[in-house]
Amino acid sequence: MTSWQRVVFSADCDEDGNCPMCGIDYAECGCPGPTMDGYEYRWINNVLHARSIEDDGSDAQQGTKRASGRG
Ligand SMILES: [Zn+2]
Protein backbone atom coordinates (compact mmCIF):
# COMPACT_ATOMS: atom_id res chain seq x y z
CA MET A 1 0.00 0.00 0.00
CA THR A 2 1.39 3.31 -1.00
CA SER A 3 0.86 6.29 1.21
CA TRP A 4 -0.48 9.58 0.01
CA GLN A 5 2.09 12.16 -0.91
CA ARG A 6 1.53 15.82 -1.22
CA VAL A 7 1.43 16.92 -4.82
CA VAL A 8 3.97 19.57 -5.68
CA PHE A 9 3.06 21.93 -8.47
CA SER A 10 5.74 23.46 -10.60
CA ALA A 11 4.36 26.81 -9.51
CA ASP A 12 5.26 25.89 -5.91
CA CYS A 13 8.93 25.64 -6.76
CA ASP A 14 11.30 28.44 -6.02
CA GLU A 15 12.87 30.60 -8.67
CA ASP A 16 15.61 28.03 -9.19
CA GLY A 17 13.07 25.30 -9.88
CA ASN A 18 13.71 23.48 -6.62
CA CYS A 19 10.99 21.52 -4.87
CA PRO A 20 9.75 23.26 -1.72
CA MET A 21 9.38 19.89 0.03
CA CYS A 22 12.75 18.36 -0.85
CA GLY A 23 14.87 21.37 -1.65
CA ILE A 24 16.26 19.67 -4.73
CA ASP A 25 15.51 20.04 -8.42
CA TYR A 26 11.81 19.46 -8.99
CA ALA A 27 12.56 17.24 -11.98
CA GLU A 28 14.72 14.97 -9.82
CA CYS A 29 12.79 14.81 -6.58
CA GLY A 30 10.31 12.06 -5.88
CA CYS A 31 7.27 14.21 -5.30
CA PRO A 32 4.29 13.54 -7.52
CA GLY A 33 3.09 16.22 -9.90
CA PRO A 34 -0.51 17.06 -10.66
CA THR A 35 -0.72 15.09 -13.92
CA MET A 36 1.25 11.90 -13.37
CA ASP A 37 0.40 8.71 -15.21
CA GLY A 38 -0.29 5.79 -12.92
CA TYR A 39 -1.25 7.99 -9.99
CA GLU A 40 -4.54 8.61 -8.34
CA TYR A 41 -5.40 11.88 -6.66
CA ARG A 42 -7.31 12.95 -3.62
CA TRP A 43 -7.89 16.17 -1.79
CA ILE A 44 -6.89 15.90 1.86
CA ASN A 45 -7.32 18.95 4.04
CA ASN A 46 -7.61 21.10 0.94
CA VAL A 47 -4.24 19.90 -0.27
CA LEU A 48 -3.99 17.71 -3.34
CA HIS A 49 -2.31 14.38 -2.64
CA ALA A 50 -1.33 11.57 -4.97
CA ARG A 51 -0.27 7.98 -4.70
CA SER A 52 0.77 5.42 -7.22
CA ILE A 53 -1.86 2.95 -8.35
CA GLU A 54 -0.86 -0.59 -7.59
CA ASP A 55 -4.01 -2.36 -8.58
CA ASP A 56 -3.57 -5.67 -10.25
CA GLY A 57 -6.27 -8.21 -10.87
CA SER A 58 -9.06 -5.76 -10.39
CA ASP A 59 -11.23 -4.32 -13.07
CA ALA A 60 -9.58 -1.58 -15.01
CA GLN A 61 -11.35 1.58 -14.23
CA GLN A 62 -11.94 4.20 -16.82
CA GLY A 63 -10.59 7.49 -15.74
CA THR A 64 -13.35 9.90 -14.96
CA LYS A 65 -12.72 13.51 -15.50
CA ARG A 66 -14.22 15.60 -12.80
CA ALA A 67 -14.06 19.33 -12.56
CA SER A 68 -12.07 20.22 -9.50
CA GLY A 69 -11.95 23.91 -9.79
CA ARG A 70 -13.59 24.71 -6.50
CA GLY A 71 -11.65 27.09 -4.44
ZN1 LIG B 1 10.08 17.02 -3.92
PDB file of N, CA and C and ligand atoms in Angstrom:
ATOM      1  N   MET A   1       0.842  -1.192   0.000  1.00  0.00           N
ATOM      2  CA  MET A   1       0.000   0.000   0.000  1.00  0.00           C
ATOM      3  C   MET A   1       0.878   1.242   0.000  1.00  0.00           C
ATOM      4  N   THR A   2       0.596   2.088  -0.914  1.00  0.00           N
ATOM      5  CA  THR A   2       1.386   3.311  -0.997  1.00  0.00           C
ATOM      6  C   THR A   2       0.688   4.423  -0.233  1.00  0.00           C
ATOM      7  N   SER A   3       1.448   5.200   0.449  1.00  0.00           N
ATOM      8  CA  SER A   3       0.860   6.289   1.212  1.00  0.00           C
ATOM      9  C   SER A   3       0.662   7.506   0.320  1.00  0.00           C
ATOM     10  N   TRP A   4      -0.218   8.366   0.763  1.00  0.00           N
ATOM     11  CA  TRP A   4      -0.479   9.576   0.011  1.00  0.00           C
ATOM     12  C   TRP A   4       0.668  10.550   0.177  1.00  0.00           C
ATOM     13  N   GLN A   5       1.054  11.131  -0.934  1.00  0.00           N
ATOM     14  CA  GLN A   5       2.094  12.156  -0.914  1.00  0.00           C
ATOM     15  C   GLN A   5       1.510  13.475  -1.375  1.00  0.00           C
ATOM     16  N   ARG A   6       1.992  14.508  -0.791  1.00  0.00           N
ATOM     17  CA  ARG A   6       1.528  15.819  -1.221  1.00  0.00           C
ATOM     18  C   ARG A   6       2.010  16.103  -2.635  1.00  0.00           C
ATOM     19  N   VAL A   7       1.081  16.571  -3.443  1.00  0.00           N
ATOM     20  CA  VAL A   7       1.432  16.925  -4.818  1.00  0.00           C
ATOM     21  C   VAL A   7       2.139  18.274  -4.825  1.00  0.00           C
ATOM     22  N   VAL A   8       3.234  18.318  -5.543  1.00  0.00           N
ATOM     23  CA  VAL A   8       3.969  19.572  -5.682  1.00  0.00           C
ATOM     24  C   VAL A   8       3.757  20.096  -7.089  1.00  0.00           C
ATOM     25  N   PHE A   9       3.244  21.290  -7.170  1.00  0.00           N
ATOM     26  CA  PHE A   9       3.056  21.927  -8.465  1.00  0.00           C
ATOM     27  C   PHE A   9       4.332  22.662  -8.846  1.00  0.00           C
ATOM     28  N   SER A  10       4.548  22.748 -10.148  1.00  0.00           N
ATOM     29  CA  SER A  10       5.735  23.458 -10.599  1.00  0.00           C
ATOM     30  C   SER A  10       5.708  24.913 -10.131  1.00  0.00           C
ATOM     31  N   ALA A  11       4.491  25.428  -9.962  1.00  0.00           N
ATOM     32  CA  ALA A  11       4.361  26.811  -9.506  1.00  0.00           C
ATOM     33  C   ALA A  11       4.783  26.973  -8.047  1.00  0.00           C
ATOM     34  N   ASP A  12       4.854  25.828  -7.317  1.00  0.00           N
ATOM     35  CA  ASP A  12       5.265  25.888  -5.910  1.00  0.00           C
ATOM     36  C   ASP A  12       6.775  25.979  -5.759  1.00  0.00           C
ATOM     37  N   CYS A  13       7.485  25.669  -6.842  1.00  0.00           N
ATOM     38  CA  CYS A  13       8.935  25.639  -6.762  1.00  0.00           C
ATOM     39  C   CYS A  13       9.506  27.047  -6.673  1.00  0.00           C
ATOM     40  N   ASP A  14      10.685  27.127  -6.135  1.00  0.00           N
ATOM     41  CA  ASP A  14      11.302  28.437  -6.021  1.00  0.00           C
ATOM     42  C   ASP A  14      11.841  28.881  -7.385  1.00  0.00           C
ATOM     43  N   GLU A  15      12.444  30.030  -7.393  1.00  0.00           N
ATOM     44  CA  GLU A  15      12.866  30.601  -8.667  1.00  0.00           C
ATOM     45  C   GLU A  15      13.964  29.793  -9.354  1.00  0.00           C
ATOM     46  N   ASP A  16      14.604  28.913  -8.600  1.00  0.00           N
ATOM     47  CA  ASP A  16      15.613  28.033  -9.192  1.00  0.00           C
ATOM     48  C   ASP A  16      15.018  26.719  -9.669  1.00  0.00           C
ATOM     49  N   GLY A  17      13.716  26.534  -9.465  1.00  0.00           N
ATOM     50  CA  GLY A  17      13.072  25.302  -9.883  1.00  0.00           C
ATOM     51  C   GLY A  17      13.240  24.170  -8.888  1.00  0.00           C
ATOM     52  N   ASN A  18      13.546  24.511  -7.630  1.00  0.00           N
ATOM     53  CA  ASN A  18      13.712  23.482  -6.617  1.00  0.00           C
ATOM     54  C   ASN A  18      12.401  23.204  -5.890  1.00  0.00           C
ATOM     55  N   CYS A  19      12.189  21.941  -5.569  1.00  0.00           N
ATOM     56  CA  CYS A  19      10.989  21.523  -4.872  1.00  0.00           C
ATOM     57  C   CYS A  19      10.961  22.109  -3.455  1.00  0.00           C
ATOM     58  N   PRO A  20       9.828  22.677  -3.060  1.00  0.00           N
ATOM     59  CA  PRO A  20       9.749  23.255  -1.715  1.00  0.00           C
ATOM     60  C   PRO A  20       9.744  22.197  -0.616  1.00  0.00           C
ATOM     61  N   MET A  21       9.421  20.964  -0.949  1.00  0.00           N
ATOM     62  CA  MET A  21       9.384  19.889   0.034  1.00  0.00           C
ATOM     63  C   MET A  21      10.768  19.265   0.218  1.00  0.00           C
ATOM     64  N   CYS A  22      11.486  19.081  -0.882  1.00  0.00           N
ATOM     65  CA  CYS A  22      12.749  18.361  -0.855  1.00  0.00           C
ATOM     66  C   CYS A  22      13.952  19.300  -0.893  1.00  0.00           C
ATOM     67  N   GLY A  23      13.778  20.448  -1.525  1.00  0.00           N
ATOM     68  CA  GLY A  23      14.875  21.372  -1.653  1.00  0.00           C
ATOM     69  C   GLY A  23      15.840  21.009  -2.761  1.00  0.00           C
ATOM     70  N   ILE A  24      15.433  20.039  -3.585  1.00  0.00           N
ATOM     71  CA  ILE A  24      16.262  19.673  -4.730  1.00  0.00           C
ATOM     72  C   ILE A  24      15.487  19.961  -6.006  1.00  0.00           C
ATOM     73  N   ASP A  25      16.139  19.762  -7.135  1.00  0.00           N
ATOM     74  CA  ASP A  25      15.514  20.040  -8.416  1.00  0.00           C
ATOM     75  C   ASP A  25      14.186  19.294  -8.541  1.00  0.00           C
ATOM     76  N   TYR A  26      13.163  20.025  -8.903  1.00  0.00           N
ATOM     77  CA  TYR A  26      11.812  19.459  -8.994  1.00  0.00           C
ATOM     78  C   TYR A  26      11.771  18.270  -9.941  1.00  0.00           C
ATOM     79  N   ALA A  27      12.556  18.322 -10.991  1.00  0.00           N
ATOM     80  CA  ALA A  27      12.559  17.244 -11.975  1.00  0.00           C
ATOM     81  C   ALA A  27      13.213  15.980 -11.420  1.00  0.00           C
ATOM     82  N   GLU A  28      13.984  16.118 -10.347  1.00  0.00           N
ATOM     83  CA  GLU A  28      14.722  14.971  -9.821  1.00  0.00           C
ATOM     84  C   GLU A  28      14.173  14.460  -8.500  1.00  0.00           C
ATOM     85  N   CYS A  29      13.327  15.251  -7.868  1.00  0.00           N
ATOM     86  CA  CYS A  29      12.792  14.810  -6.582  1.00  0.00           C
ATOM     87  C   CYS A  29      11.683  13.787  -6.801  1.00  0.00           C
ATOM     88  N   GLY A  30      11.270  13.144  -5.750  1.00  0.00           N
ATOM     89  CA  GLY A  30      10.309  12.065  -5.876  1.00  0.00           C
ATOM     90  C   GLY A  30       8.871  12.477  -5.669  1.00  0.00           C
ATOM     91  N   CYS A  31       8.632  13.749  -5.534  1.00  0.00           N
ATOM     92  CA  CYS A  31       7.269  14.214  -5.297  1.00  0.00           C
ATOM     93  C   CYS A  31       6.412  14.079  -6.559  1.00  0.00           C
ATOM     94  N   PRO A  32       5.182  13.659  -6.377  1.00  0.00           N
ATOM     95  CA  PRO A  32       4.290  13.541  -7.524  1.00  0.00           C
ATOM     96  C   PRO A  32       3.821  14.903  -8.013  1.00  0.00           C
ATOM     97  N   GLY A  33       3.667  15.016  -9.311  1.00  0.00           N
ATOM     98  CA  GLY A  33       3.094  16.217  -9.904  1.00  0.00           C
ATOM     99  C   GLY A  33       1.598  16.045 -10.087  1.00  0.00           C
ATOM    100  N   PRO A  34       0.947  17.087 -10.558  1.00  0.00           N
ATOM    101  CA  PRO A  34      -0.513  17.061 -10.660  1.00  0.00           C
ATOM    102  C   PRO A  34      -1.048  16.229 -11.820  1.00  0.00           C
ATOM    103  N   THR A  35      -0.220  15.832 -12.748  1.00  0.00           N
ATOM    104  CA  THR A  35      -0.719  15.095 -13.917  1.00  0.00           C
ATOM    105  C   THR A  35       0.160  13.894 -14.220  1.00  0.00           C
ATOM    106  N   MET A  36       0.360  13.044 -13.198  1.00  0.00           N
ATOM    107  CA  MET A  36       1.247  11.902 -13.371  1.00  0.00           C
ATOM    108  C   MET A  36       0.457  10.683 -13.850  1.00  0.00           C
ATOM    109  N   ASP A  37       1.016   9.969 -14.814  1.00  0.00           N
ATOM    110  CA  ASP A  37       0.400   8.708 -15.213  1.00  0.00           C
ATOM    111  C   ASP A  37       0.608   7.674 -14.114  1.00  0.00           C
ATOM    112  N   GLY A  38      -0.412   6.856 -13.898  1.00  0.00           N
ATOM    113  CA  GLY A  38      -0.290   5.793 -12.919  1.00  0.00           C
ATOM    114  C   GLY A  38      -0.484   6.253 -11.497  1.00  0.00           C
ATOM    115  N   TYR A  39      -0.965   7.473 -11.332  1.00  0.00           N
ATOM    116  CA  TYR A  39      -1.247   7.986  -9.990  1.00  0.00           C
ATOM    117  C   TYR A  39      -2.727   8.274  -9.852  1.00  0.00           C
ATOM    118  N   GLU A  40      -3.207   8.149  -8.633  1.00  0.00           N
ATOM    119  CA  GLU A  40      -4.544   8.614  -8.338  1.00  0.00           C
ATOM    120  C   GLU A  40      -4.433   9.792  -7.379  1.00  0.00           C
ATOM    121  N   TYR A  41      -5.467  10.609  -7.390  1.00  0.00           N
ATOM    122  CA  TYR A  41      -5.397  11.876  -6.663  1.00  0.00           C
ATOM    123  C   TYR A  41      -6.552  12.014  -5.693  1.00  0.00           C
ATOM    124  N   ARG A  42      -6.274  12.707  -4.615  1.00  0.00           N
ATOM    125  CA  ARG A  42      -7.309  12.950  -3.620  1.00  0.00           C
ATOM    126  C   ARG A  42      -6.998  14.237  -2.884  1.00  0.00           C
ATOM    127  N   TRP A  43      -8.058  14.967  -2.587  1.00  0.00           N
ATOM    128  CA  TRP A  43      -7.887  16.175  -1.787  1.00  0.00           C
ATOM    129  C   TRP A  43      -7.960  15.805  -0.315  1.00  0.00           C
ATOM    130  N   ILE A  44      -6.923  16.142   0.420  1.00  0.00           N
ATOM    131  CA  ILE A  44      -6.886  15.904   1.857  1.00  0.00           C
ATOM    132  C   ILE A  44      -6.578  17.233   2.533  1.00  0.00           C
ATOM    133  N   ASN A  45      -7.498  17.672   3.368  1.00  0.00           N
ATOM    134  CA  ASN A  45      -7.320  18.954   4.040  1.00  0.00           C
ATOM    135  C   ASN A  45      -7.019  20.084   3.058  1.00  0.00           C
ATOM    136  N   ASN A  46      -7.742  20.064   1.952  1.00  0.00           N
ATOM    137  CA  ASN A  46      -7.611  21.104   0.936  1.00  0.00           C
ATOM    138  C   ASN A  46      -6.249  21.102   0.250  1.00  0.00           C
ATOM    139  N   VAL A  47      -5.513  20.030   0.419  1.00  0.00           N
ATOM    140  CA  VAL A  47      -4.238  19.896  -0.273  1.00  0.00           C
ATOM    141  C   VAL A  47      -4.322  18.662  -1.168  1.00  0.00           C
ATOM    142  N   LEU A  48      -3.929  18.829  -2.408  1.00  0.00           N
ATOM    143  CA  LEU A  48      -3.988  17.715  -3.341  1.00  0.00           C
ATOM    144  C   LEU A  48      -2.872  16.718  -3.058  1.00  0.00           C
ATOM    145  N   HIS A  49      -3.270  15.452  -2.875  1.00  0.00           N
ATOM    146  CA  HIS A  49      -2.312  14.383  -2.636  1.00  0.00           C
ATOM    147  C   HIS A  49      -2.405  13.358  -3.769  1.00  0.00           C
ATOM    148  N   ALA A  50      -1.361  12.604  -3.952  1.00  0.00           N
ATOM    149  CA  ALA A  50      -1.334  11.568  -4.969  1.00  0.00           C
ATOM    150  C   ALA A  50      -0.638  10.336  -4.418  1.00  0.00           C
ATOM    151  N   ARG A  51      -0.999   9.206  -4.993  1.00  0.00           N
ATOM    152  CA  ARG A  51      -0.269   7.982  -4.701  1.00  0.00           C
ATOM    153  C   ARG A  51      -0.291   7.115  -5.940  1.00  0.00           C
ATOM    154  N   SER A  52       0.699   6.262  -6.052  1.00  0.00           N
ATOM    155  CA  SER A  52       0.773   5.417  -7.225  1.00  0.00           C
ATOM    156  C   SER A  52      -0.284   4.328  -7.138  1.00  0.00           C
ATOM    157  N   ILE A  53      -0.822   3.980  -8.277  1.00  0.00           N
ATOM    158  CA  ILE A  53      -1.856   2.950  -8.348  1.00  0.00           C
ATOM    159  C   ILE A  53      -1.181   1.596  -8.490  1.00  0.00           C
ATOM    160  N   GLU A  54      -1.479   0.727  -7.563  1.00  0.00           N
ATOM    161  CA  GLU A  54      -0.858  -0.591  -7.593  1.00  0.00           C
ATOM    162  C   GLU A  54      -1.878  -1.694  -7.774  1.00  0.00           C
ATOM    163  N   ASP A  55      -2.988  -1.340  -8.361  1.00  0.00           N
ATOM    164  CA  ASP A  55      -4.011  -2.357  -8.580  1.00  0.00           C
ATOM    165  C   ASP A  55      -3.546  -3.389  -9.592  1.00  0.00           C
ATOM    166  N   ASP A  56      -3.743  -4.629  -9.249  1.00  0.00           N
ATOM    167  CA  ASP A  56      -3.570  -5.672 -10.251  1.00  0.00           C
ATOM    168  C   ASP A  56      -4.618  -6.748  -9.970  1.00  0.00           C
ATOM    169  N   GLY A  57      -5.247  -7.191 -11.027  1.00  0.00           N
ATOM    170  CA  GLY A  57      -6.269  -8.206 -10.868  1.00  0.00           C
ATOM    171  C   GLY A  57      -7.654  -7.638 -10.702  1.00  0.00           C
ATOM    172  N   SER A  58      -7.745  -6.366 -10.501  1.00  0.00           N
ATOM    173  CA  SER A  58      -9.060  -5.764 -10.386  1.00  0.00           C
ATOM    174  C   SER A  58      -9.475  -5.179 -11.729  1.00  0.00           C
ATOM    175  N   ASP A  59     -10.729  -4.887 -11.835  1.00  0.00           N
ATOM    176  CA  ASP A  59     -11.228  -4.325 -13.072  1.00  0.00           C
ATOM    177  C   ASP A  59     -10.554  -3.000 -13.371  1.00  0.00           C
ATOM    178  N   ALA A  60     -10.166  -2.853 -14.608  1.00  0.00           N
ATOM    179  CA  ALA A  60      -9.579  -1.583 -15.013  1.00  0.00           C
ATOM    180  C   ALA A  60     -10.657  -0.515 -14.998  1.00  0.00           C
ATOM    181  N   GLN A  61     -10.373   0.515 -14.316  1.00  0.00           N
ATOM    182  CA  GLN A  61     -11.354   1.579 -14.232  1.00  0.00           C
ATOM    183  C   GLN A  61     -11.050   2.659 -15.249  1.00  0.00           C
ATOM    184  N   GLN A  62     -12.100   3.085 -15.905  1.00  0.00           N
ATOM    185  CA  GLN A  62     -11.937   4.196 -16.819  1.00  0.00           C
ATOM    186  C   GLN A  62     -11.742   5.462 -16.000  1.00  0.00           C
ATOM    187  N   GLY A  63     -10.799   6.231 -16.426  1.00  0.00           N
ATOM    188  CA  GLY A  63     -10.594   7.495 -15.737  1.00  0.00           C
ATOM    189  C   GLY A  63     -11.776   8.412 -15.925  1.00  0.00           C
ATOM    190  N   THR A  64     -12.235   8.968 -14.858  1.00  0.00           N
ATOM    191  CA  THR A  64     -13.345   9.897 -14.963  1.00  0.00           C
ATOM    192  C   THR A  64     -12.844  11.299 -14.717  1.00  0.00           C
ATOM    193  N   LYS A  65     -13.152  12.132 -15.652  1.00  0.00           N
ATOM    194  CA  LYS A  65     -12.719  13.512 -15.496  1.00  0.00           C
ATOM    195  C   LYS A  65     -13.765  14.271 -14.696  1.00  0.00           C
ATOM    196  N   ARG A  66     -13.320  14.808 -13.619  1.00  0.00           N
ATOM    197  CA  ARG A  66     -14.224  15.603 -12.803  1.00  0.00           C
ATOM    198  C   ARG A  66     -13.660  17.001 -12.637  1.00  0.00           C
ATOM    199  N   ALA A  67     -14.499  17.952 -12.770  1.00  0.00           N
ATOM    200  CA  ALA A  67     -14.065  19.330 -12.561  1.00  0.00           C
ATOM    201  C   ALA A  67     -13.687  19.513 -11.104  1.00  0.00           C
ATOM    202  N   SER A  68     -12.516  20.023 -10.870  1.00  0.00           N
ATOM    203  CA  SER A  68     -12.069  20.215  -9.497  1.00  0.00           C
ATOM    204  C   SER A  68     -11.589  21.637  -9.318  1.00  0.00           C
ATOM    205  N   GLY A  69     -12.393  22.525  -9.808  1.00  0.00           N
ATOM    206  CA  GLY A  69     -11.953  23.906  -9.793  1.00  0.00           C
ATOM    207  C   GLY A  69     -12.522  24.708  -8.633  1.00  0.00           C
ATOM    208  N   ARG A  70     -13.027  23.981  -7.634  1.00  0.00           N
ATOM    209  CA  ARG A  70     -13.590  24.710  -6.503  1.00  0.00           C
ATOM    210  C   ARG A  70     -12.491  25.285  -5.639  1.00  0.00           C
ATOM    211  N   GLY A  71     -12.685  26.500  -5.235  1.00  0.00           N
ATOM    212  CA  GLY A  71     -11.654  27.086  -4.438  1.00  0.00           C
ATOM    213  C   GLY A  71     -12.238  27.769  -3.298  1.00  0.00           C
TER     214      GLY A  71
HETATM  215 ZN    ZN B   1      10.083  17.023  -3.924  1.00  0.00          ZN
END
